[in-house]
XYZ file of C-alpha atoms in Angstrom:
428
model
C -30.847 21.891 -23.605
C -31.597 19.384 -26.421
C -31.610 15.661 -25.634
C -28.695 15.053 -28.023
C -26.594 17.754 -26.364
C -27.519 16.405 -22.928
C -26.385 12.882 -23.863
C -23.164 14.284 -25.331
C -22.315 16.155 -22.120
C -23.147 13.105 -19.979
C -20.805 11.027 -22.148
C -18.044 13.590 -21.604
C -18.657 13.493 -17.838
C -18.585 9.677 -17.759
C -15.338 9.568 -19.747
C -13.834 12.166 -17.414
C -14.860 10.074 -14.384
C -13.172 6.980 -15.858
C -10.006 8.989 -16.546
C -9.985 10.237 -12.936
C -10.544 6.694 -11.629
C -7.611 5.446 -13.708
C -5.002 8.008 -12.715
C -5.946 7.935 -9.033
C -5.651 4.135 -9.141
C -2.139 4.605 -10.527
C -1.334 7.098 -7.788
C -2.618 4.998 -4.877
C -1.109 1.806 -6.298
C 2.372 2.795 -5.140
C 1.494 1.903 -1.535
C 0.767 -1.681 -2.603
C 3.969 -2.208 -4.612
C 6.789 -0.527 -2.671
C 7.654 -3.768 -0.851
C 8.312 -5.819 -4.029
C 10.148 -2.819 -5.509
C 12.454 -2.847 -2.483
C 12.957 -6.614 -2.615
C 13.953 -6.346 -6.281
C 16.489 -3.609 -5.506
C 14.672 -0.794 -7.329
C 14.200 1.074 -4.043
C 17.581 1.284 -2.245
C 18.398 1.312 1.458
C 18.681 -0.996 4.429
C 15.852 -2.453 6.485
C 16.015 0.721 8.568
C 16.242 3.290 5.742
C 14.410 1.984 2.669
C 11.069 3.454 3.782
C 12.610 6.919 3.614
C 13.526 6.364 -0.038
C 10.037 4.961 -0.665
C 8.447 8.006 0.972
C 10.392 10.340 -1.305
C 8.645 8.721 -4.280
C 5.482 10.452 -3.058
C 6.921 13.542 -1.371
C 9.130 14.874 -4.186
C 6.517 14.484 -6.969
C 3.956 16.035 -4.621
C 5.997 19.139 -3.837
C 7.136 19.655 -7.445
C 3.569 19.209 -8.698
C 2.221 21.622 -6.120
C 4.827 24.260 -7.024
C 3.688 24.168 -10.663
C -0.066 24.060 -10.001
C -0.611 27.762 -10.664
C 0.976 27.366 -14.118
C -1.632 24.814 -15.187
C -4.447 26.912 -13.729
C -3.379 29.955 -15.745
C -2.939 27.872 -18.914
C -6.426 26.417 -18.421
C -7.789 29.957 -18.552
C -5.601 31.037 -21.472
C -5.695 28.098 -23.910
C -8.862 26.308 -22.798
C -9.467 23.166 -20.782
C -9.929 20.267 -23.281
C -6.473 20.666 -24.856
C -4.770 20.871 -21.465
C -6.699 17.856 -20.170
C -5.425 15.921 -23.172
C -1.786 16.981 -22.684
C -1.792 16.182 -18.960
C -3.726 12.944 -19.493
C -1.243 11.682 -22.089
C 1.641 12.708 -19.812
C 0.190 10.713 -16.915
C -0.498 7.661 -19.056
C 2.952 7.531 -20.639
C 4.822 8.215 -17.383
C 2.957 5.488 -15.483
C 3.486 2.999 -18.295
C 7.217 3.802 -18.156
C 7.277 2.868 -14.456
C 6.914 -0.717 -15.644
C 10.390 -0.492 -17.210
C 12.168 0.912 -14.125
C 15.610 -0.594 -13.509
C 16.905 1.831 -10.866
C 15.698 4.332 -8.274
C 16.611 7.548 -10.121
C 14.651 6.479 -13.204
C 11.675 5.526 -11.017
C 11.774 8.850 -9.161
C 12.000 10.780 -12.449
C 8.985 9.167 -14.132
C 6.908 9.366 -10.942
C 7.807 13.060 -10.644
C 6.583 13.632 -14.206
C 3.390 11.784 -13.269
C 3.046 13.850 -10.085
C 3.376 17.134 -11.969
C 0.591 16.118 -14.359
C -1.599 14.490 -11.688
C -1.598 17.492 -9.364
C -1.723 19.938 -12.276
C -4.818 18.385 -13.813
C -6.853 19.067 -10.658
C -7.588 22.782 -11.221
C -8.097 22.124 -14.939
C -10.849 19.617 -14.133
C -12.362 21.939 -11.513
C -12.622 24.622 -14.220
C -13.761 22.190 -16.946
C -16.753 20.748 -15.066
C -18.698 24.070 -14.957
C -17.950 24.410 -18.682
C -20.056 21.291 -19.308
C -22.509 21.418 -16.377
C -24.954 24.287 -15.714
C -25.108 25.707 -12.149
C -28.034 23.526 -11.043
C -26.170 20.315 -12.007
C -22.654 21.103 -10.810
C -22.930 19.204 -7.534
C -23.311 15.936 -9.409
C -20.719 17.114 -11.916
C -18.089 17.572 -9.217
C -19.167 14.289 -7.605
C -18.139 12.663 -10.902
C -14.610 13.844 -10.068
C -14.524 13.266 -6.318
C -16.198 9.829 -6.196
C -13.837 8.095 -8.674
C -10.869 9.802 -7.003
C -11.807 7.860 -3.852
C -12.711 4.627 -5.652
C -9.295 4.814 -7.312
C -7.835 3.768 -3.941
C -9.775 0.493 -4.020
C -9.009 -0.142 -7.708
C -5.307 0.627 -7.234
C -5.002 -1.720 -4.261
C -6.709 -4.523 -6.208
C -4.712 -4.082 -9.437
C -1.318 -3.510 -7.812
C -1.703 -5.463 -4.596
C -3.710 -8.516 -5.643
C -4.141 -9.123 -9.369
C -0.886 -8.218 -11.123
C 2.888 -8.058 -10.789
C 3.814 -4.395 -10.248
C 5.408 -3.845 -13.675
C 2.346 -5.265 -15.416
C 0.057 -3.242 -13.152
C 1.707 0.063 -14.088
C 1.625 -0.758 -17.794
C -2.059 -1.618 -17.516
C -3.029 1.534 -15.612
C -0.931 3.698 -17.948
C -2.821 2.258 -20.919
C -6.154 2.790 -19.130
C -5.355 6.487 -18.740
C -4.466 6.801 -22.432
C -7.626 4.937 -23.440
C -9.796 7.518 -21.656
C -7.696 10.655 -22.295
C -7.981 10.381 -26.093
C -11.794 10.044 -26.382
C -12.265 12.723 -23.717
C -10.376 15.154 -25.938
C -12.257 14.109 -29.068
C -15.620 14.440 -27.317
C -14.860 17.824 -25.746
C -13.167 19.663 -28.622
C -16.162 21.966 -29.055
C -16.401 22.856 -25.367
C -15.317 26.452 -24.906
C -14.792 28.375 -21.671
C -18.199 29.139 -20.130
C -19.988 26.741 -22.515
C -22.687 25.704 -19.995
C -23.430 29.187 -18.662
C -26.968 30.447 -19.233
C -25.627 33.946 -19.785
C -22.026 34.627 -20.774
C -20.047 37.765 -19.994
C -16.909 37.738 -22.125
C -13.820 38.763 -20.152
C -10.261 39.043 -21.379
C -7.898 37.086 -19.154
C -5.512 39.073 -16.981
C -3.616 37.334 -14.216
C -4.093 40.148 -11.682
C -7.822 40.261 -12.422
C -7.986 36.519 -11.825
C -6.221 36.932 -8.478
C -8.567 39.762 -7.552
C -11.469 37.387 -8.167
C -10.447 35.555 -4.985
C -11.241 38.728 -3.025
C -14.925 37.961 -3.508
C -16.149 37.400 0.097
C -17.551 33.935 -0.557
C -14.412 32.719 -2.330
C -12.199 34.215 0.394
C -14.233 32.399 3.047
C -13.993 29.153 1.068
C -10.226 29.511 0.792
C -9.991 30.110 4.552
C -12.166 27.145 5.476
C -10.423 24.649 3.190
C -7.408 24.357 5.521
C -9.296 23.331 8.698
C -11.537 21.252 6.448
C -8.768 19.249 4.767
C -6.386 18.708 7.727
C -8.629 16.060 9.371
C -9.014 14.292 6.017
C -5.244 14.003 5.692
C -5.049 12.455 9.158
C -7.941 10.027 8.572
C -6.710 8.680 5.238
C -3.157 8.000 6.440
C -3.663 6.931 10.052
C -7.122 5.304 10.076
C -5.684 1.783 9.849
C -3.123 2.501 12.574
C -5.827 4.021 14.807
C -8.094 0.995 14.463
C -5.210 -1.409 15.093
C -3.879 0.393 18.185
C -7.129 1.682 19.698
C -9.374 -1.277 18.921
C -6.729 -4.006 18.942
C -7.600 -5.385 15.499
C -5.299 -6.973 12.917
C -4.046 -5.063 9.891
C -6.184 -7.053 7.379
C -9.354 -6.317 9.379
C -8.437 -2.634 9.792
C -7.609 -2.365 6.075
C -10.938 -3.964 5.201
C -12.774 -1.377 7.285
C -10.870 1.396 5.465
C -11.808 -0.079 2.072
C -15.495 -0.079 3.056
C -15.060 3.474 4.329
C -13.766 4.495 0.893
C -17.054 3.319 -0.617
C -19.025 5.356 1.928
C -16.975 8.458 1.067
C -17.687 7.966 -2.645
C -21.395 7.602 -1.812
C -21.239 10.834 0.190
C -19.819 12.731 -2.785
C -22.664 11.596 -5.040
C -25.448 12.096 -2.478
C -24.146 15.499 -1.365
C -23.917 16.753 -4.929
C -27.256 15.286 -6.002
C -29.240 16.510 -2.980
C -27.845 20.033 -3.339
C -28.589 20.047 -7.083
C -32.199 19.077 -6.346
C -32.623 21.991 -3.930
C -31.035 24.448 -6.374
C -33.328 23.279 -9.189
C -36.309 23.907 -6.899
C -35.178 27.511 -6.478
C -33.372 27.226 -3.132
C -30.292 29.370 -3.784
C -28.713 28.293 -0.497
C -29.362 24.597 -1.117
C -25.639 23.835 -1.338
C -24.973 25.619 1.941
C -27.803 23.793 3.733
C -26.712 20.334 2.548
C -23.100 21.062 3.515
C -23.978 22.399 6.982
C -26.247 19.448 7.772
C -23.695 16.972 6.395
C -20.758 18.377 8.363
C -22.804 18.596 11.590
C -24.046 14.991 11.398
C -20.686 13.728 10.141
C -18.773 15.453 12.935
C -20.979 13.946 15.642
C -20.798 10.460 14.110
C -16.997 10.570 13.779
C -16.694 11.878 17.336
C -18.772 8.921 18.488
C -16.489 6.547 16.606
C -13.295 8.038 18.056
C -14.462 7.850 21.684
C -16.386 4.556 21.360
C -15.438 2.152 24.195
C -14.493 -0.724 21.911
C -13.814 -4.109 23.572
C -10.099 -4.372 22.752
C -9.201 -7.189 20.360
C -12.740 -8.415 19.725
C -13.645 -9.374 16.156
C -17.256 -10.253 16.927
C -19.684 -8.702 14.451
C -21.846 -7.412 17.302
C -18.859 -5.483 18.671
C -17.624 -4.248 15.284
C -20.954 -3.047 13.965
C -21.658 0.059 16.140
C -18.311 1.889 15.680
C -18.043 0.869 12.017
C -21.537 2.230 11.317
C -20.573 5.453 13.106
C -17.409 5.716 10.977
C -19.217 5.031 7.699
C -21.991 7.496 8.518
C -19.499 10.118 9.690
C -17.373 9.932 6.562
C -20.369 9.800 4.214
C -22.235 12.771 5.715
C -19.131 14.929 6.117
C -18.274 14.314 2.471
C -21.562 15.982 1.443
C -19.665 19.282 1.499
C -16.873 18.474 -0.967
C -18.741 18.724 -4.319
C -20.555 21.788 -3.009
C -17.318 23.571 -2.095
C -16.262 23.382 -5.742
C -19.753 24.277 -6.978
C -19.953 27.401 -4.808
C -16.495 28.562 -5.924
C -17.395 28.054 -9.595
C -20.710 29.900 -9.138
C -18.860 32.926 -7.710
C -16.061 33.034 -10.308
C -16.170 34.192 -13.922
C -15.495 31.246 -16.284
C -12.345 32.911 -17.660
C -10.749 32.967 -14.178
C -11.767 29.562 -12.810
C -8.537 27.757 -13.684
C -6.436 30.287 -11.770
C -8.805 30.462 -8.787
C -9.053 26.677 -8.546
C -5.269 26.328 -8.730
C -5.037 28.402 -5.525
C -7.810 26.296 -3.976
C -5.957 23.139 -5.013
C -2.741 24.339 -3.340
C -4.556 25.003 -0.052
C -6.562 21.770 -0.202
C -3.502 19.634 -0.978
C -1.475 21.403 1.720
C -4.136 20.638 4.322
C -4.136 16.960 3.384
C -0.332 16.943 3.570
C 0.072 18.596 6.982
C -2.804 16.728 8.661
C -0.754 13.573 9.349
C 2.177 15.654 10.646
C -0.014 17.612 13.082
C -1.618 14.377 14.297
C 1.805 12.841 14.856
C 3.036 15.882 16.793
C -0.058 16.027 19.019
C 0.086 12.285 19.686
C 3.785 12.520 20.520
C 3.100 15.363 22.950
C 0.343 13.475 24.766
C 2.471 10.332 25.054
C 5.386 12.404 26.400
C 3.129 13.615 29.227
C 2.628 10.036 30.365
C -0.720 9.273 28.727
C -1.259 5.716 27.536
C -0.937 5.324 23.756
C -4.606 4.383 23.298
C -5.748 7.480 25.171
C -3.245 9.726 23.376
C -4.529 8.522 19.999
C -8.124 9.271 20.979
C -7.373 12.760 22.318
C -5.357 13.611 19.190
C -8.085 12.383 16.833
C -10.817 14.288 18.693
C -8.736 17.478 18.721
C -7.966 17.368 14.984
C -11.535 16.457 14.068
C -12.712 19.573 15.943
C -11.271 21.613 13.052
C -14.391 20.626 11.109
C -16.344 22.861 13.504
C -14.420 25.850 12.114
C -15.503 24.821 8.609
C -19.075 24.458 9.838
C -19.100 28.008 11.236
C -17.632 29.412 8.008
C -20.259 27.567 5.943
C -22.978 29.233 8.027
C -21.417 32.639 7.274
C -21.216 31.709 3.570
C -24.977 31.244 3.691
C -25.175 35.041 4.041
C -22.613 35.984 1.362
C -23.143 33.342 -1.343
C -26.561 34.486 -2.676
C -25.247 37.974 -3.493
C -21.779 36.879 -4.668
C -22.977 34.451 -7.337
C -22.243 35.406 -10.944
C -25.698 36.120 -12.374
């Protein structure tokens, strides 16, 4: 690959990362602004019911977006990825900017639903686009350029919407940010065709049933199976981590939120390290490098998170000496476990023909998003059961967390099996 071409592709990847950071910031920002929206009368309801209306602002766009995911995956395979990235990027930017002009709940729900359709729909398009611009030995870092900013978007969204700006201004700003990055991304990637970065291309005409049959590849089937037990604990951790720290450790909400913000940085670091380390092994000729990094990461991460959940924290203490051990365990657990995420996507792309990746990744996206969505519900049900048996709340929270985290062991076992199937299932 020439130096000029290499710089061009890196510029595309950087612009894509900034686009991802921007729209995830807009997505996460809602949590920081629902209270002022309610106080201004945009979100209806009484003190007892307004949170239900606020929750629907996430739930309805999420379900509608998920229902249409397969459409965007198929279109990504039929019309190409750059054009679709542009359409969905512009849609997200305009819809978020329009949130700043909301005068009633129905309008707000409508524009956020449009945003949700585009935000969830762009996922499989990006998953398919990255292997178009990154060769197999660099895809770990390529996918990290998607996953890391998707996590950092949480921090950026909380700062923009919760600290720096009035909510209307914040949405206008983030909407403009998305537009600013969506346009140059399209201009830079206009010459990127399906399978552009492949060393050897095998032209295939797209047929929907052939694309579905591609998921019958043993490695892809195993990946699809493992993504549910893999993503359920993540859904629980991201939604209930602050509550767990407050109730189990006896800390205030600001302190617990601060720990979560630091944890977000460790997760982003894990994405980059996991992708980079696996890429290095692959470049050295270790075909199973991605499997090895993922297995080691999940094993270490599981043990560290288990240690954090059962740590005998001195309730209510804010002393640094008391905070440091469990916080280090949490940061290490989240960082190491995250090693697997960019390699999941890399393995799927390596085992799928370029012409089918949009469709295959749309199915992956549905399963991944579903796991994140049901994780909090399962945690709530298990916790409720334990409390109903007479267990103290602190103990019930710990048992529930340990039980849900054990699902990562299923993923670990499946990864070990993938180590046998992946070398022969790769598209050569």
